[in-house]
Amino acid sequence: MSTFAEIYRKIEQYSTIILHRHTSPDPDALGSQAGLARSLKLKFPEKRILCAGENDEGDLIWINKMDKVTAADYRGALVITTDTANTARIANDLYRHGNLLIKIDHHPDVEPYADMSYVDDQAPAASQIIADFLIEENLPLTPAVAYPLYAGIIGDTGRFMYPETTAHTFNIVAKLAATGINITEIARNISDVTFVQAKLQAEVLDYMKVDPCGAAYAVLSKDALAKLGVDSNQASCTVATPGRIKDIIAWNVFVEKPDGTYRVHYRSKGPVINELAAKHDGGGHALASGANAQDLAEVKQIFAELVQVTKEYQKKHE
């Protein structure tokens, strides 16, 4: 694994740097990408620093907006991915045209796809790693830089609820907050939903099926989303809803995409689920992961696997 110093030296060598994150982005994907890009722009105003994606920011466009990039931009360019464990999830395939690829991530390194990498799977958020990098290498940490990084950390720690949160996390967010960012505004932006999203959160409980072992799932079809005027990206607001129910310890939310395939959300209060996600073109954290399903048959298979893992977990903890 590369050090921060080695990555910084590579950044110094390139005049064009293009940052990618994962598709269907969450606050950490956008926050880590934006925080690094903004700091590098301040440090190196003579360089071209671009944020690339698939223009799928959705309700999170307040964190960052993508730049327009073409294949020509990648000639001789350094490409950096943040918060992206495997190549299948990198937003925008143009990243392949770069000269050198660096991976900065906090997921288990199941696919070491880059020329250089810094992966810390104990960190609760890629945004925390980026903040560490900026501080260690004495790069600019202004309010504009701190704002998306704070959003990313808040998002991936579940407001400091998840077990990966450490004292170091609080030290980092204290430094980000000290820049003068509006932390109340960030928290509200992450938690606020539209009225139709609130209705969908309520309806997901009607769709939900619960196994006696404590595993649950809900399928949100294209028709159900269209009825409320919600797209598949906005439907991500439903992912945490089943977790508020005491007897549910692991769950899937399946969201049908426009092409008829399904975005699969895994969440857990104990059973390890990232290995399950890896079987279905996905991955992530032990208790929060994402994957994909081609059809309802695969949806059924995925939930059967979740039930099995949940039963094994329950047996161990009887």
mmCIF file of C-alpha atoms in Angstrom:
data_model
loop_
_atom_site.group_PDB
_atom_site.id
_atom_site.type_symbol
_atom_site.label_atom_id
_atom_site.label_comp_id
_atom_site.label_asym_id
_atom_site.label_seq_id
_atom_site.Cartn_x
_atom_site.Cartn_y
_atom_site.Cartn_z
ATOM 1 C CA MET A 1 0.000 0.000 0.000
ATOM 2 C CA SER A 2 1.207 3.495 -0.795
ATOM 3 C CA THR A 3 1.757 6.190 1.805
ATOM 4 C CA PHE A 4 0.161 9.635 1.822
ATOM 5 C CA ALA A 5 3.549 11.115 0.955
ATOM 6 C CA GLU A 6 3.915 8.860 -2.091
ATOM 7 C CA ILE A 7 0.438 9.767 -3.326
ATOM 8 C CA TYR A 8 1.139 13.454 -2.831
ATOM 9 C CA ARG A 9 4.332 13.206 -4.879
ATOM 10 C CA LYS A 10 2.360 11.678 -7.748
ATOM 11 C CA ILE A 11 -0.195 14.471 -7.525
ATOM 12 C CA GLU A 12 2.621 16.983 -7.833
ATOM 13 C CA GLN A 13 3.804 15.354 -11.070
ATOM 14 C CA TYR A 14 0.552 15.658 -13.070
ATOM 15 C CA SER A 15 -0.992 18.736 -14.647
ATOM 16 C CA THR A 16 -4.425 17.096 -15.054
ATOM 17 C CA ILE A 17 -6.065 15.186 -12.202
ATOM 18 C CA ILE A 18 -9.501 13.604 -12.571
ATOM 19 C CA LEU A 19 -11.359 12.295 -9.519
ATOM 20 C CA HIS A 20 -13.962 9.532 -9.696
ATOM 21 C CA ARG A 21 -16.298 8.047 -7.065
ATOM 22 C CA HIS A 22 -18.787 5.197 -7.101
ATOM 23 C CA THR A 23 -22.019 5.156 -9.048
ATOM 24 C CA SER A 24 -25.328 5.836 -7.239
ATOM 25 C CA PRO A 25 -23.338 8.044 -4.856
ATOM 26 C CA ASP A 26 -23.937 8.550 -1.167
ATOM 27 C CA PRO A 27 -22.639 11.509 0.893
ATOM 28 C CA ASP A 28 -19.264 9.858 1.453
ATOM 29 C CA ALA A 29 -18.665 9.201 -2.246
ATOM 30 C CA LEU A 30 -19.443 12.785 -3.193
ATOM 31 C CA GLY A 31 -17.872 14.270 -0.084
ATOM 32 C CA SER A 32 -14.515 12.528 -0.387
ATOM 33 C CA GLN A 33 -14.305 13.344 -4.091
ATOM 34 C CA ALA A 34 -15.273 16.998 -3.630
ATOM 35 C CA GLY A 35 -13.124 17.599 -0.567
ATOM 36 C CA LEU A 36 -9.995 16.320 -2.271
ATOM 37 C CA ALA A 37 -10.728 18.144 -5.537
ATOM 38 C CA ARG A 38 -11.355 21.502 -3.848
ATOM 39 C CA SER A 39 -8.237 21.307 -1.727
ATOM 40 C CA LEU A 40 -6.059 20.390 -4.714
ATOM 41 C CA LYS A 41 -7.506 23.282 -6.723
ATOM 42 C CA LEU A 42 -6.481 25.692 -3.970
ATOM 43 C CA LYS A 43 -3.012 24.199 -3.627
ATOM 44 C CA PHE A 44 -2.380 23.878 -7.369
ATOM 45 C CA PRO A 45 -4.380 26.577 -9.210
ATOM 46 C CA GLU A 46 -2.326 25.905 -12.350
ATOM 47 C CA LYS A 47 -3.538 22.285 -12.593
ATOM 48 C CA ARG A 48 -6.780 21.007 -14.152
ATOM 49 C CA ILE A 49 -8.738 19.263 -11.384
ATOM 50 C CA LEU A 50 -11.977 17.620 -12.528
ATOM 51 C CA CYS A 51 -14.730 15.632 -10.795
ATOM 52 C CA ALA A 52 -16.126 12.876 -12.996
ATOM 53 C CA GLY A 53 -19.229 10.763 -12.532
ATOM 54 C CA GLU A 54 -22.483 9.897 -14.234
ATOM 55 C CA ASN A 55 -24.446 13.012 -13.263
ATOM 56 C CA ASP A 56 -26.412 10.875 -10.807
ATOM 57 C CA GLU A 57 -25.994 13.072 -7.738
ATOM 58 C CA GLY A 58 -29.784 13.289 -7.285
ATOM 59 C CA ASP A 59 -30.831 14.865 -3.992
ATOM 60 C CA LEU A 60 -27.163 15.116 -2.988
ATOM 61 C CA ILE A 61 -26.221 17.713 -5.574
ATOM 62 C CA TRP A 62 -25.790 20.175 -2.678
ATOM 63 C CA ILE A 63 -22.574 18.312 -1.827
ATOM 64 C CA ASN A 64 -20.981 18.480 -5.268
ATOM 65 C CA LYS A 65 -21.749 18.672 -8.979
ATOM 66 C CA MET A 66 -19.794 16.795 -11.625
ATOM 67 C CA ASP A 67 -17.656 18.451 -14.292
ATOM 68 C CA LYS A 68 -18.016 17.671 -17.993
ATOM 69 C CA VAL A 69 -15.226 15.317 -19.031
ATOM 70 C CA THR A 70 -14.329 13.685 -22.335
ATOM 71 C CA ALA A 71 -11.896 10.932 -23.290
ATOM 72 C CA ALA A 72 -9.463 13.601 -24.459
ATOM 73 C CA ASP A 73 -9.210 14.979 -20.903
ATOM 74 C CA TYR A 74 -7.615 11.724 -19.745
ATOM 75 C CA ARG A 75 -4.580 11.857 -22.008
ATOM 76 C CA GLY A 76 -1.603 11.893 -19.660
ATOM 77 C CA ALA A 77 -3.893 12.430 -16.669
ATOM 78 C CA LEU A 78 -3.746 11.119 -13.115
ATOM 79 C CA VAL A 79 -7.015 9.453 -12.078
ATOM 80 C CA ILE A 80 -7.965 9.081 -8.419
ATOM 81 C CA THR A 81 -10.948 7.068 -7.201
ATOM 82 C CA THR A 82 -12.417 7.639 -3.753
ATOM 83 C CA ASP A 83 -14.836 5.433 -1.793
ATOM 84 C CA THR A 84 -14.937 2.802 -4.558
ATOM 85 C CA ALA A 85 -14.026 -0.792 -3.752
ATOM 86 C CA ASN A 86 -14.229 -2.382 -7.201
ATOM 87 C CA THR A 87 -14.102 -1.361 -10.859
ATOM 88 C CA ALA A 88 -17.711 -2.367 -11.508
ATOM 89 C CA ARG A 89 -18.828 0.487 -9.253
ATOM 90 C CA ILE A 90 -16.613 3.252 -10.627
ATOM 91 C CA ALA A 91 -18.901 5.944 -12.044
ATOM 92 C CA ASN A 92 -17.995 6.679 -15.663
ATOM 93 C CA ASP A 93 -15.827 4.182 -17.565
ATOM 94 C CA LEU A 94 -13.586 6.933 -18.928
ATOM 95 C CA TYR A 95 -11.304 6.433 -15.926
ATOM 96 C CA ARG A 96 -9.637 3.638 -17.928
ATOM 97 C CA HIS A 97 -8.084 6.201 -20.287
ATOM 98 C CA GLY A 98 -5.903 7.844 -17.639
ATOM 99 C CA ASN A 99 -2.137 7.477 -17.368
ATOM 100 C CA LEU A 100 -2.023 6.386 -13.701
ATOM 101 C CA LEU A 101 -4.769 5.232 -11.321
ATOM 102 C CA ILE A 102 -4.793 5.776 -7.547
ATOM 103 C CA LYS A 103 -7.391 4.229 -5.232
ATOM 104 C CA ILE A 104 -8.272 5.845 -1.874
ATOM 105 C CA ASP A 105 -10.888 3.827 -0.027
ATOM 106 C CA HIS A 106 -12.167 2.447 3.267
ATOM 107 C CA HIS A 107 -13.872 -0.737 2.033
ATOM 108 C CA PRO A 108 -12.173 -4.141 2.264
ATOM 109 C CA ASP A 109 -9.672 -4.293 -0.595
ATOM 110 C CA VAL A 110 -11.341 -7.173 -2.430
ATOM 111 C CA GLU A 111 -10.216 -5.824 -5.819
ATOM 112 C CA PRO A 112 -6.815 -4.093 -5.774
ATOM 113 C CA TYR A 113 -7.413 -2.501 -9.170
ATOM 114 C CA ALA A 114 -5.176 0.586 -9.048
ATOM 115 C CA ASP A 115 -1.506 1.306 -9.757
ATOM 116 C CA MET A 116 -1.241 2.852 -6.293
ATOM 117 C CA SER A 117 -3.642 2.628 -3.379
ATOM 118 C CA TYR A 118 -4.325 3.742 0.160
ATOM 119 C CA VAL A 119 -6.989 1.537 1.748
ATOM 120 C CA ASP A 120 -7.933 1.646 5.431
ATOM 121 C CA ASP A 121 -10.905 -0.635 6.020
ATOM 122 C CA GLN A 122 -10.999 0.411 9.677
ATOM 123 C CA ALA A 123 -11.855 4.002 8.782
ATOM 124 C CA PRO A 124 -15.591 4.762 8.975
ATOM 125 C CA ALA A 125 -15.566 6.923 5.840
ATOM 126 C CA ALA A 126 -13.403 7.695 2.839
ATOM 127 C CA SER A 127 -13.959 11.352 3.714
ATOM 128 C CA GLN A 128 -12.104 10.792 6.985
ATOM 129 C CA ILE A 129 -9.150 9.335 5.055
ATOM 130 C CA ILE A 130 -9.142 12.352 2.727
ATOM 131 C CA ALA A 131 -9.220 14.688 5.735
ATOM 132 C CA ASP A 132 -6.259 12.790 7.237
ATOM 133 C CA PHE A 133 -4.424 13.115 3.927
ATOM 134 C CA LEU A 134 -5.016 16.863 3.683
ATOM 135 C CA ILE A 135 -3.894 17.445 7.276
ATOM 136 C CA GLU A 136 -0.803 15.229 7.041
ATOM 137 C CA GLU A 137 0.332 16.780 3.746
ATOM 138 C CA ASN A 138 -0.506 20.331 4.864
ATOM 139 C CA LEU A 139 -3.024 20.893 2.068
ATOM 140 C CA PRO A 140 -5.703 23.633 2.264
ATOM 141 C CA LEU A 141 -8.598 22.931 4.638
ATOM 142 C CA THR A 142 -11.036 25.781 4.082
ATOM 143 C CA PRO A 143 -14.800 25.808 4.768
ATOM 144 C CA ALA A 144 -15.453 24.872 1.115
ATOM 145 C CA VAL A 145 -13.163 21.851 1.539
ATOM 146 C CA ALA A 146 -14.417 20.867 4.991
ATOM 147 C CA TYR A 147 -18.133 21.076 4.102
ATOM 148 C CA PRO A 148 -18.322 17.981 1.831
ATOM 149 C CA LEU A 149 -15.888 16.021 4.009
ATOM 150 C CA TYR A 150 -18.032 16.609 7.093
ATOM 151 C CA ALA A 151 -21.119 15.551 5.094
ATOM 152 C CA GLY A 152 -19.359 12.367 4.019
ATOM 153 C CA ILE A 153 -18.358 11.430 7.550
ATOM 154 C CA ILE A 154 -21.815 12.181 8.948
ATOM 155 C CA GLY A 155 -23.374 10.076 6.204
ATOM 156 C CA ASP A 156 -21.197 6.992 6.505
ATOM 157 C CA THR A 157 -21.114 6.924 10.312
ATOM 158 C CA GLY A 158 -24.896 7.275 10.551
ATOM 159 C CA ARG A 159 -24.294 10.424 12.607
ATOM 160 C CA PHE A 160 -21.600 8.615 14.624
ATOM 161 C CA MET A 161 -23.863 5.642 15.381
ATOM 162 C CA TYR A 162 -21.925 2.891 13.588
ATOM 163 C CA PRO A 163 -19.201 0.884 15.365
ATOM 164 C CA GLU A 164 -16.353 2.087 13.089
ATOM 165 C CA THR A 165 -16.674 5.535 14.665
ATOM 166 C CA THR A 166 -13.669 6.242 16.902
ATOM 167 C CA ALA A 167 -12.187 9.028 18.977
ATOM 168 C CA HIS A 168 -10.085 9.902 15.937
ATOM 169 C CA THR A 169 -13.299 10.446 13.966
ATOM 170 C CA PHE A 170 -14.400 13.058 16.484
ATOM 171 C CA ASN A 171 -10.969 14.703 16.351
ATOM 172 C CA ILE A 172 -11.270 15.015 12.582
ATOM 173 C CA VAL A 173 -14.830 16.373 12.555
ATOM 174 C CA ALA A 174 -13.826 18.877 15.242
ATOM 175 C CA LYS A 175 -11.128 20.209 12.905
ATOM 176 C CA LEU A 176 -13.610 20.345 10.032
ATOM 177 C CA ALA A 177 -16.190 22.133 12.176
ATOM 178 C CA ALA A 178 -13.535 24.598 13.357
ATOM 179 C CA THR A 179 -13.282 25.964 9.805
ATOM 180 C CA GLY A 180 -16.687 27.569 10.323
ATOM 181 C CA ILE A 181 -18.940 25.286 8.294
ATOM 182 C CA ASN A 182 -22.639 25.136 9.115
ATOM 183 C CA ILE A 183 -22.902 21.679 10.679
ATOM 184 C CA THR A 184 -26.614 22.097 11.382
ATOM 185 C CA GLU A 185 -27.293 22.777 7.715
ATOM 186 C CA ILE A 186 -25.340 19.684 6.693
ATOM 187 C CA ALA A 187 -27.247 17.462 9.135
ATOM 188 C CA ARG A 188 -30.572 18.795 7.888
ATOM 189 C CA ASN A 189 -29.610 18.377 4.247
ATOM 190 C CA ILE A 190 -28.786 14.720 4.868
ATOM 191 C CA SER A 191 -31.900 13.935 6.903
ATOM 192 C CA ASP A 192 -34.531 16.019 5.111
ATOM 193 C CA VAL A 193 -36.795 14.244 2.641
ATOM 194 C CA THR A 194 -39.528 15.457 0.335
ATOM 195 C CA PHE A 195 -43.158 14.786 1.134
ATOM 196 C CA VAL A 196 -43.368 11.999 -1.464
ATOM 197 C CA GLN A 197 -40.185 10.428 -0.094
ATOM 198 C CA ALA A 198 -41.758 10.464 3.364
ATOM 199 C CA LYS A 199 -44.810 8.692 1.939
ATOM 200 C CA LEU A 200 -42.529 6.109 0.324
ATOM 201 C CA GLN A 201 -40.775 5.527 3.652
ATOM 202 C CA ALA A 202 -44.166 4.740 5.150
ATOM 203 C CA GLU A 203 -45.189 2.507 2.259
ATOM 204 C CA VAL A 204 -42.006 0.451 2.391
ATOM 205 C CA LEU A 205 -43.326 -1.028 5.645
ATOM 206 C CA ASP A 206 -46.411 -2.230 3.771
ATOM 207 C CA TYR A 207 -44.217 -3.945 1.184
ATOM 208 C CA MET A 208 -41.912 -5.488 3.771
ATOM 209 C CA LYS A 209 -41.776 -9.228 4.416
ATOM 210 C CA VAL A 210 -40.184 -10.479 7.642
ATOM 211 C CA ASP A 211 -38.707 -13.909 8.281
ATOM 212 C CA PRO A 212 -38.995 -15.282 11.851
ATOM 213 C CA CYS A 213 -35.186 -15.171 12.159
ATOM 214 C CA GLY A 214 -35.221 -11.370 11.971
ATOM 215 C CA ALA A 215 -34.318 -10.906 8.299
ATOM 216 C CA ALA A 216 -36.602 -8.682 6.235
ATOM 217 C CA TYR A 217 -36.910 -7.322 2.728
ATOM 218 C CA ALA A 218 -38.978 -4.949 0.616
ATOM 219 C CA VAL A 219 -39.176 -4.600 -3.156
ATOM 220 C CA LEU A 220 -39.898 -1.163 -4.595
ATOM 221 C CA SER A 221 -41.051 -1.567 -8.177
ATOM 222 C CA LYS A 222 -40.819 0.999 -10.959
ATOM 223 C CA ASP A 223 -44.600 1.287 -10.884
ATOM 224 C CA ALA A 224 -44.657 2.000 -7.147
ATOM 225 C CA LEU A 225 -42.003 4.676 -7.531
ATOM 226 C CA ALA A 226 -43.719 6.232 -10.544
ATOM 227 C CA LYS A 227 -47.007 6.397 -8.658
ATOM 228 C CA LEU A 228 -45.401 8.694 -6.105
ATOM 229 C CA GLY A 229 -43.205 10.537 -8.581
ATOM 230 C CA VAL A 230 -39.971 9.228 -7.004
ATOM 231 C CA ASP A 231 -37.007 7.987 -9.039
ATOM 232 C CA SER A 232 -34.732 5.105 -8.113
ATOM 233 C CA ASN A 233 -32.046 7.410 -6.688
ATOM 234 C CA GLN A 234 -34.509 9.231 -4.422
ATOM 235 C CA ALA A 235 -35.771 5.859 -3.163
ATOM 236 C CA SER A 236 -32.542 5.410 -1.207
ATOM 237 C CA CYS A 237 -34.263 7.340 1.601
ATOM 238 C CA THR A 238 -36.090 4.103 2.476
ATOM 239 C CA VAL A 239 -32.986 2.033 3.204
ATOM 240 C CA ALA A 240 -32.781 2.829 6.928
ATOM 241 C CA THR A 241 -36.524 2.488 7.557
ATOM 242 C CA PRO A 242 -36.664 -1.274 8.411
ATOM 243 C CA GLY A 243 -33.814 -0.829 10.896
ATOM 244 C CA ARG A 244 -36.043 1.206 13.182
ATOM 245 C CA ILE A 245 -38.036 -1.928 13.958
ATOM 246 C CA LYS A 246 -36.655 -3.656 17.032
ATOM 247 C CA ASP A 247 -37.062 -7.275 15.898
ATOM 248 C CA ILE A 248 -35.413 -6.773 12.491
ATOM 249 C CA ILE A 249 -31.645 -7.350 12.586
ATOM 250 C CA ALA A 250 -30.789 -7.596 8.855
ATOM 251 C CA TRP A 251 -32.626 -6.449 5.776
ATOM 252 C CA ASN A 252 -32.639 -5.854 2.032
ATOM 253 C CA VAL A 253 -34.340 -3.068 0.137
ATOM 254 C CA PHE A 254 -34.598 -3.827 -3.586
ATOM 255 C CA VAL A 255 -35.185 -0.811 -5.815
ATOM 256 C CA GLU A 256 -36.131 -1.474 -9.422
ATOM 257 C CA LYS A 257 -34.154 0.651 -11.870
ATOM 258 C CA PRO A 258 -35.438 1.985 -15.212
ATOM 259 C CA ASP A 259 -33.839 -0.948 -17.073
ATOM 260 C CA GLY A 260 -35.731 -3.509 -14.980
ATOM 261 C CA THR A 261 -32.747 -4.599 -12.871
ATOM 262 C CA TYR A 262 -32.594 -3.965 -9.130
ATOM 263 C CA ARG A 263 -30.322 -1.920 -6.916
ATOM 264 C CA VAL A 264 -29.839 -3.995 -3.774
ATOM 265 C CA HIS A 265 -29.302 -2.378 -0.388
ATOM 266 C CA TYR A 266 -28.006 -4.521 2.475
ATOM 267 C CA ARG A 267 -28.130 -3.344 6.080
ATOM 268 C CA SER A 268 -27.484 -5.199 9.322
ATOM 269 C CA LYS A 269 -27.356 -4.801 13.072
ATOM 270 C CA GLY A 270 -25.007 -7.754 13.497
ATOM 271 C CA PRO A 271 -24.807 -10.373 10.725
ATOM 272 C CA VAL A 272 -21.938 -9.704 8.320
ATOM 273 C CA ILE A 273 -23.401 -8.980 4.889
ATOM 274 C CA ASN A 274 -20.642 -7.565 2.659
ATOM 275 C CA GLU A 275 -19.574 -11.052 1.568
ATOM 276 C CA LEU A 276 -23.144 -11.669 0.414
ATOM 277 C CA ALA A 277 -23.098 -8.456 -1.599
ATOM 278 C CA ALA A 278 -19.838 -9.479 -3.264
ATOM 279 C CA LYS A 279 -21.634 -12.481 -4.783
ATOM 280 C CA HIS A 280 -23.956 -10.129 -6.646
ATOM 281 C CA ASP A 281 -21.708 -7.542 -8.301
ATOM 282 C CA GLY A 282 -21.397 -5.485 -5.156
ATOM 283 C CA GLY A 283 -19.632 -5.025 -1.864
ATOM 284 C CA GLY A 284 -19.207 -2.622 1.003
ATOM 285 C CA HIS A 285 -18.960 -2.764 4.765
ATOM 286 C CA ALA A 286 -19.691 -5.574 7.180
ATOM 287 C CA LEU A 287 -23.021 -4.000 8.157
ATOM 288 C CA ALA A 288 -23.853 -1.840 5.126
ATOM 289 C CA SER A 289 -23.368 -2.892 1.510
ATOM 290 C CA GLY A 290 -24.820 -2.599 -1.961
ATOM 291 C CA ALA A 291 -25.217 -4.951 -4.901
ATOM 292 C CA ASN A 292 -27.261 -5.589 -8.032
ATOM 293 C CA ALA A 293 -29.901 -8.111 -9.072
ATOM 294 C CA GLN A 294 -30.836 -8.845 -12.652
ATOM 295 C CA ASP A 295 -34.390 -10.006 -11.969
ATOM 296 C CA LEU A 296 -36.849 -11.163 -9.319
ATOM 297 C CA ALA A 297 -35.312 -14.633 -9.305
ATOM 298 C CA GLU A 298 -32.024 -13.143 -8.142
ATOM 299 C CA VAL A 299 -33.931 -10.999 -5.635
ATOM 300 C CA LYS A 300 -35.338 -14.188 -4.141
ATOM 301 C CA GLN A 301 -31.898 -15.790 -4.047
ATOM 302 C CA ILE A 302 -30.348 -12.767 -2.339
ATOM 303 C CA PHE A 303 -32.923 -12.733 0.420
ATOM 304 C CA ALA A 304 -32.574 -16.500 0.948
ATOM 305 C CA GLU A 305 -28.843 -15.949 1.494
ATOM 306 C CA LEU A 306 -29.577 -13.149 3.955
ATOM 307 C CA VAL A 307 -31.962 -15.391 5.885
ATOM 308 C CA GLN A 308 -29.293 -18.099 6.136
ATOM 309 C CA VAL A 309 -26.637 -15.698 7.448
ATOM 310 C CA THR A 310 -29.118 -14.216 9.910
ATOM 311 C CA LYS A 311 -30.096 -17.646 11.231
ATOM 312 C CA GLU A 312 -26.428 -18.514 11.733
ATOM 313 C CA TYR A 313 -25.880 -15.247 13.565
ATOM 314 C CA GLN A 314 -28.887 -15.800 15.806
ATOM 315 C CA LYS A 315 -27.738 -19.324 16.635
ATOM 316 C CA LYS A 316 -24.311 -18.060 17.698
ATOM 317 C CA HIS A 317 -25.858 -15.420 19.929
ATOM 318 C CA GLU A 318 -28.543 -17.498 21.633
#
